[in-house]
mmCIF file of C-alpha atoms in Angstrom:
data_model
loop_
_atom_site.group_PDB
_atom_site.id
_atom_site.type_symbol
_atom_site.label_atom_id
_atom_site.label_comp_id
_atom_site.label_asym_id
_atom_site.label_seq_id
_atom_site.Cartn_x
_atom_site.Cartn_y
_atom_site.Cartn_z
ATOM 1 C CA UNK A 19 0.000 0.000 0.000
ATOM 2 C CA UNK A 20 2.826 2.536 0.495
ATOM 3 C CA UNK A 21 3.507 2.962 -3.233
ATOM 4 C CA UNK A 22 -0.225 3.006 -4.013
ATOM 5 C CA UNK A 23 -0.662 5.727 -1.394
ATOM 6 C CA UNK A 24 2.140 7.844 -2.803
ATOM 7 C CA UNK A 25 0.934 7.395 -6.396
ATOM 8 C CA UNK A 26 -2.601 8.417 -5.441
ATOM 9 C CA UNK A 27 -1.296 11.418 -3.534
ATOM 10 C CA UNK A 28 0.804 12.649 -6.470
ATOM 11 C CA UNK A 29 -2.156 12.272 -8.829
ATOM 12 C CA UNK A 30 -5.000 13.489 -6.603
ATOM 13 C CA UNK A 31 -3.405 15.754 -4.014
ATOM 14 C CA UNK A 32 -4.013 15.692 -0.274
ATOM 15 C CA UNK A 33 -7.538 17.084 -0.233
ATOM 16 C CA UNK A 34 -8.928 14.589 -2.751
ATOM 17 C CA UNK A 35 -7.054 11.506 -1.531
ATOM 18 C CA UNK A 36 -9.164 8.873 0.243
ATOM 19 C CA UNK A 37 -8.460 5.419 1.585
ATOM 20 C CA UNK A 38 -10.862 4.185 -1.080
ATOM 21 C CA UNK A 39 -8.538 5.536 -3.810
ATOM 22 C CA UNK A 40 -5.586 3.786 -2.239
ATOM 23 C CA UNK A 41 -7.532 0.530 -1.823
ATOM 24 C CA UNK A 42 -8.486 0.497 -5.506
ATOM 25 C CA UNK A 43 -4.893 1.113 -6.596
ATOM 26 C CA UNK A 44 -3.570 -1.526 -4.204
ATOM 27 C CA UNK A 45 -6.240 -4.047 -5.203
ATOM 28 C CA UNK A 46 -7.491 -4.550 -1.652
ATOM 29 C CA UNK A 47 -10.713 -3.856 0.209
ATOM 30 C CA UNK A 48 -10.947 -0.515 2.009
ATOM 31 C CA UNK A 49 -11.624 -2.432 5.230
ATOM 32 C CA UNK A 50 -8.173 -4.013 4.860
ATOM 33 C CA UNK A 51 -6.611 -0.561 5.081
ATOM 34 C CA UNK A 52 -8.797 0.509 8.009
ATOM 35 C CA UNK A 53 -7.647 -2.548 9.979
ATOM 36 C CA UNK A 54 -4.106 -1.177 9.890
ATOM 37 C CA UNK A 55 -4.543 2.606 9.634
ATOM 38 C CA UNK A 56 -7.131 4.773 11.366
ATOM 39 C CA UNK A 57 -7.237 7.192 8.467
ATOM 40 C CA UNK A 58 -5.472 9.013 5.664
ATOM 41 C CA UNK A 59 -2.982 10.821 7.915
ATOM 42 C CA UNK A 60 -1.532 7.640 9.363
ATOM 43 C CA UNK A 61 -1.464 5.895 6.003
ATOM 44 C CA UNK A 62 0.402 8.733 4.277
ATOM 45 C CA UNK A 63 2.949 9.132 7.097
ATOM 46 C CA UNK A 64 3.726 5.415 6.962
ATOM 47 C CA UNK A 65 4.030 5.596 3.156
ATOM 48 C CA UNK A 66 6.545 8.434 3.530
ATOM 49 C CA UNK A 67 8.414 6.588 6.292
ATOM 50 C CA UNK A 68 9.003 3.644 3.956
ATOM 51 C CA UNK A 69 10.751 5.991 1.523
ATOM 52 C CA UNK A 70 12.961 7.466 4.229
ATOM 53 C CA UNK A 71 13.870 3.984 5.423
ATOM 54 C CA UNK A 72 15.703 3.592 2.087
ATOM 55 C CA UNK A 73 18.352 6.050 3.300
ATOM 56 C CA UNK A 74 21.619 4.506 4.380
ATOM 57 C CA UNK A 75 24.802 6.052 5.662
ATOM 58 C CA UNK A 76 27.455 5.003 3.173
ATOM 59 C CA UNK A 77 30.826 4.037 4.598
ATOM 60 C CA UNK A 78 33.102 6.148 2.418
ATOM 61 C CA UNK A 79 36.092 6.075 4.778
ATOM 62 C CA UNK A 80 35.787 9.419 6.564
ATOM 63 C CA UNK A 81 33.221 11.465 8.439
ATOM 64 C CA UNK A 82 33.286 14.154 5.756
ATOM 65 C CA UNK A 83 32.750 11.683 2.913
ATOM 66 C CA UNK A 84 30.056 9.775 4.827
ATOM 67 C CA UNK A 85 28.067 12.945 5.528
ATOM 68 C CA UNK A 86 28.409 14.101 1.911
ATOM 69 C CA UNK A 87 27.126 10.721 0.766
ATOM 70 C CA UNK A 88 24.026 10.776 2.947
ATOM 71 C CA UNK A 89 23.290 14.420 2.030
ATOM 72 C CA UNK A 90 23.366 13.522 -1.672
ATOM 73 C CA UNK A 91 21.199 10.448 -1.056
ATOM 74 C CA UNK A 92 18.694 12.475 0.971
ATOM 75 C CA UNK A 93 18.534 15.195 -1.695
ATOM 76 C CA UNK A 94 17.936 12.607 -4.427
ATOM 77 C CA UNK A 95 15.125 11.095 -2.358
ATOM 78 C CA UNK A 96 13.489 14.522 -1.943
ATOM 79 C CA UNK A 97 13.649 15.117 -5.693
ATOM 80 C CA UNK A 98 11.366 12.151 -6.322
ATOM 81 C CA UNK A 99 7.811 13.436 -6.950
ATOM 82 C CA UNK A 100 6.233 10.925 -4.582
ATOM 83 C CA UNK A 101 8.545 11.934 -1.733
ATOM 84 C CA UNK A 102 8.228 15.651 -2.343
ATOM 85 C CA UNK A 103 4.429 15.561 -2.609
ATOM 86 C CA UNK A 104 3.868 13.236 0.333
ATOM 87 C CA UNK A 105 6.295 14.960 2.685
ATOM 88 C CA UNK A 106 5.021 18.458 1.925
ATOM 89 C CA UNK A 107 1.424 17.275 2.329
ATOM 90 C CA UNK A 108 1.883 15.633 5.728
ATOM 91 C CA UNK A 109 3.968 18.507 7.070
ATOM 92 C CA UNK A 110 1.360 21.040 5.935
ATOM 93 C CA UNK A 111 -1.478 18.962 7.368
ATOM 94 C CA UNK A 112 0.357 18.481 10.658
ATOM 95 C CA UNK A 113 0.418 22.197 11.477
ATOM 96 C CA UNK A 114 -3.000 21.890 13.088
ATOM 97 C CA UNK A 115 -2.859 18.245 14.099
ATOM 98 C CA UNK A 116 -0.731 17.335 17.121
ATOM 99 C CA UNK A 117 -1.261 13.544 16.808
ATOM 100 C CA UNK A 118 -0.099 13.734 13.191
ATOM 101 C CA UNK A 119 3.016 15.698 14.238
ATOM 102 C CA UNK A 120 3.772 13.012 16.808
ATOM 103 C CA UNK A 121 3.319 10.268 14.219
ATOM 104 C CA UNK A 122 5.719 12.063 11.841
ATOM 105 C CA UNK A 123 8.222 12.338 14.679
ATOM 106 C CA UNK A 124 7.943 8.660 15.603
ATOM 107 C CA UNK A 125 7.670 7.109 12.142
ATOM 108 C CA UNK A 126 10.103 9.335 10.247
ATOM 109 C CA UNK A 127 12.269 11.646 12.367
ATOM 110 C CA UNK A 128 13.146 9.327 15.244
ATOM 111 C CA UNK A 129 13.816 6.407 12.875
ATOM 112 C CA UNK A 130 16.146 8.474 10.689
ATOM 113 C CA UNK A 131 18.226 9.715 13.618
ATOM 114 C CA UNK A 132 19.836 6.291 13.403
ATOM 115 C CA UNK A 133 21.963 7.680 10.550
ATOM 116 C CA UNK A 134 23.518 10.298 12.840
ATOM 117 C CA UNK A 135 24.166 7.704 15.538
ATOM 118 C CA UNK A 136 25.804 5.313 13.064
ATOM 119 C CA UNK A 137 27.911 8.133 11.614
ATOM 120 C CA UNK A 138 29.032 9.281 15.037
ATOM 121 C CA UNK A 139 29.991 5.734 16.072
ATOM 122 C CA UNK A 140 32.023 5.256 12.891
ATOM 123 C CA UNK A 141 33.747 8.618 13.296
ATOM 124 C CA UNK A 142 34.555 7.835 16.936
ATOM 125 C CA UNK A 143 35.968 4.442 15.972
ATOM 126 C CA UNK A 144 38.169 6.146 13.333
ATOM 127 C CA UNK A 145 39.341 8.716 15.891
ATOM 128 C CA UNK A 146 37.671 11.596 14.010
ATOM 129 C CA UNK A 147 35.327 12.474 16.881
ATOM 130 C CA UNK A 148 35.800 12.133 20.630
ATOM 131 C CA UNK A 149 33.647 9.768 22.640
ATOM 132 C CA UNK A 150 31.043 11.623 24.666
ATOM 133 C CA UNK A 151 30.844 10.596 28.306
ATOM 134 C CA UNK A 152 27.621 12.488 29.056
ATOM 135 C CA UNK A 153 24.803 10.500 27.421
ATOM 136 C CA UNK A 154 22.299 13.367 27.705
ATOM 137 C CA UNK A 155 24.691 15.768 25.973
ATOM 138 C CA UNK A 156 25.413 13.123 23.331
ATOM 139 C CA UNK A 157 21.679 12.740 22.636
ATOM 140 C CA UNK A 158 21.232 16.525 22.382
ATOM 141 C CA UNK A 159 24.187 16.750 19.988
ATOM 142 C CA UNK A 160 22.785 13.952 17.816
ATOM 143 C CA UNK A 161 19.434 15.767 17.678
ATOM 144 C CA UNK A 162 21.167 19.014 16.691
ATOM 145 C CA UNK A 163 23.211 17.341 13.946
ATOM 146 C CA UNK A 164 20.099 15.648 12.582
ATOM 147 C CA UNK A 165 18.128 18.906 12.637
ATOM 148 C CA UNK A 166 20.898 20.834 10.880
ATOM 149 C CA UNK A 167 21.279 18.256 8.094
ATOM 150 C CA UNK A 168 17.563 17.610 7.616
ATOM 151 C CA UNK A 169 16.702 21.293 7.861
ATOM 152 C CA UNK A 170 19.300 22.423 5.343
ATOM 153 C CA UNK A 171 18.546 19.715 2.796
ATOM 154 C CA UNK A 172 14.764 20.047 3.053
ATOM 155 C CA UNK A 173 14.966 23.841 2.869
ATOM 156 C CA UNK A 174 17.262 23.867 -0.155
ATOM 157 C CA UNK A 175 15.349 21.239 -2.140
ATOM 158 C CA UNK A 176 11.726 21.856 -1.157
ATOM 159 C CA UNK A 177 11.574 25.513 -0.061
ATOM 160 C CA UNK A 178 14.267 27.255 -2.124
ATOM 161 C CA UNK A 179 13.895 24.707 -4.952
ATOM 162 C CA UNK A 180 17.641 24.717 -5.529
ATOM 163 C CA UNK A 181 19.631 21.649 -6.532
ATOM 164 C CA UNK A 182 22.009 19.828 -4.256
ATOM 165 C CA UNK A 183 25.039 18.734 -6.209
ATOM 166 C CA UNK A 184 28.381 17.368 -5.074
ATOM 167 C CA UNK A 185 29.893 20.850 -4.714
ATOM 168 C CA UNK A 186 27.045 22.048 -2.464
ATOM 169 C CA UNK A 187 27.117 18.835 -0.438
ATOM 170 C CA UNK A 188 30.883 19.205 0.041
ATOM 171 C CA UNK A 189 30.652 22.860 1.134
ATOM 172 C CA UNK A 190 27.765 22.106 3.465
ATOM 173 C CA UNK A 191 29.596 19.159 5.005
ATOM 174 C CA UNK A 192 32.756 21.218 5.540
ATOM 175 C CA UNK A 193 30.652 23.838 7.297
ATOM 176 C CA UNK A 194 28.951 21.216 9.453
ATOM 177 C CA UNK A 195 32.087 19.295 10.361
ATOM 178 C CA UNK A 196 34.615 22.124 10.658
ATOM 179 C CA UNK A 197 32.639 25.273 11.406
ATOM 180 C CA UNK A 198 32.397 28.621 9.700
ATOM 181 C CA UNK A 199 36.126 28.923 8.977
ATOM 182 C CA UNK A 200 35.964 25.907 6.662
ATOM 183 C CA UNK A 201 33.749 27.416 3.964
ATOM 184 C CA UNK A 202 36.728 29.279 2.527
ATOM 185 C CA UNK A 203 38.436 25.996 1.585
#
């Protein structure tokens, strides 16, 4: 049902999309969908989450290269019409719907933070980052890193409608990893 949901959303838009449309496309009874999802919001969030679960942190040998790789992967995912349409729709709909915001956080955001945690562990094992003794500070730092990467990539691709190429990904990663002094390199 995830791909049927995304296809229906691209074609019909949020306001016209119904579980009935998705059921027809998926070749199942509408009651089958209602057994798993309470409504359209939950179904669309889960369909988006499946797309984001495709993201992997490539092991390219260094923190800088790993971050560049995931930024490029994330940008390519956001360029896909089904991702762009579905993500923008659920975010817009969530502005007045706290349960939907929580579902987005649980199904998408919290699951994708794994990429930051994996990247940090690899970088620590390589000696590129220090180990953090304070687990609360480490969690806050992971959240901040995730927010900076996700925010920048989503803003550039979906708000500014600018491309993310290797040069942009490299400059962004230098800024993230090394700070403001690095963007002159």
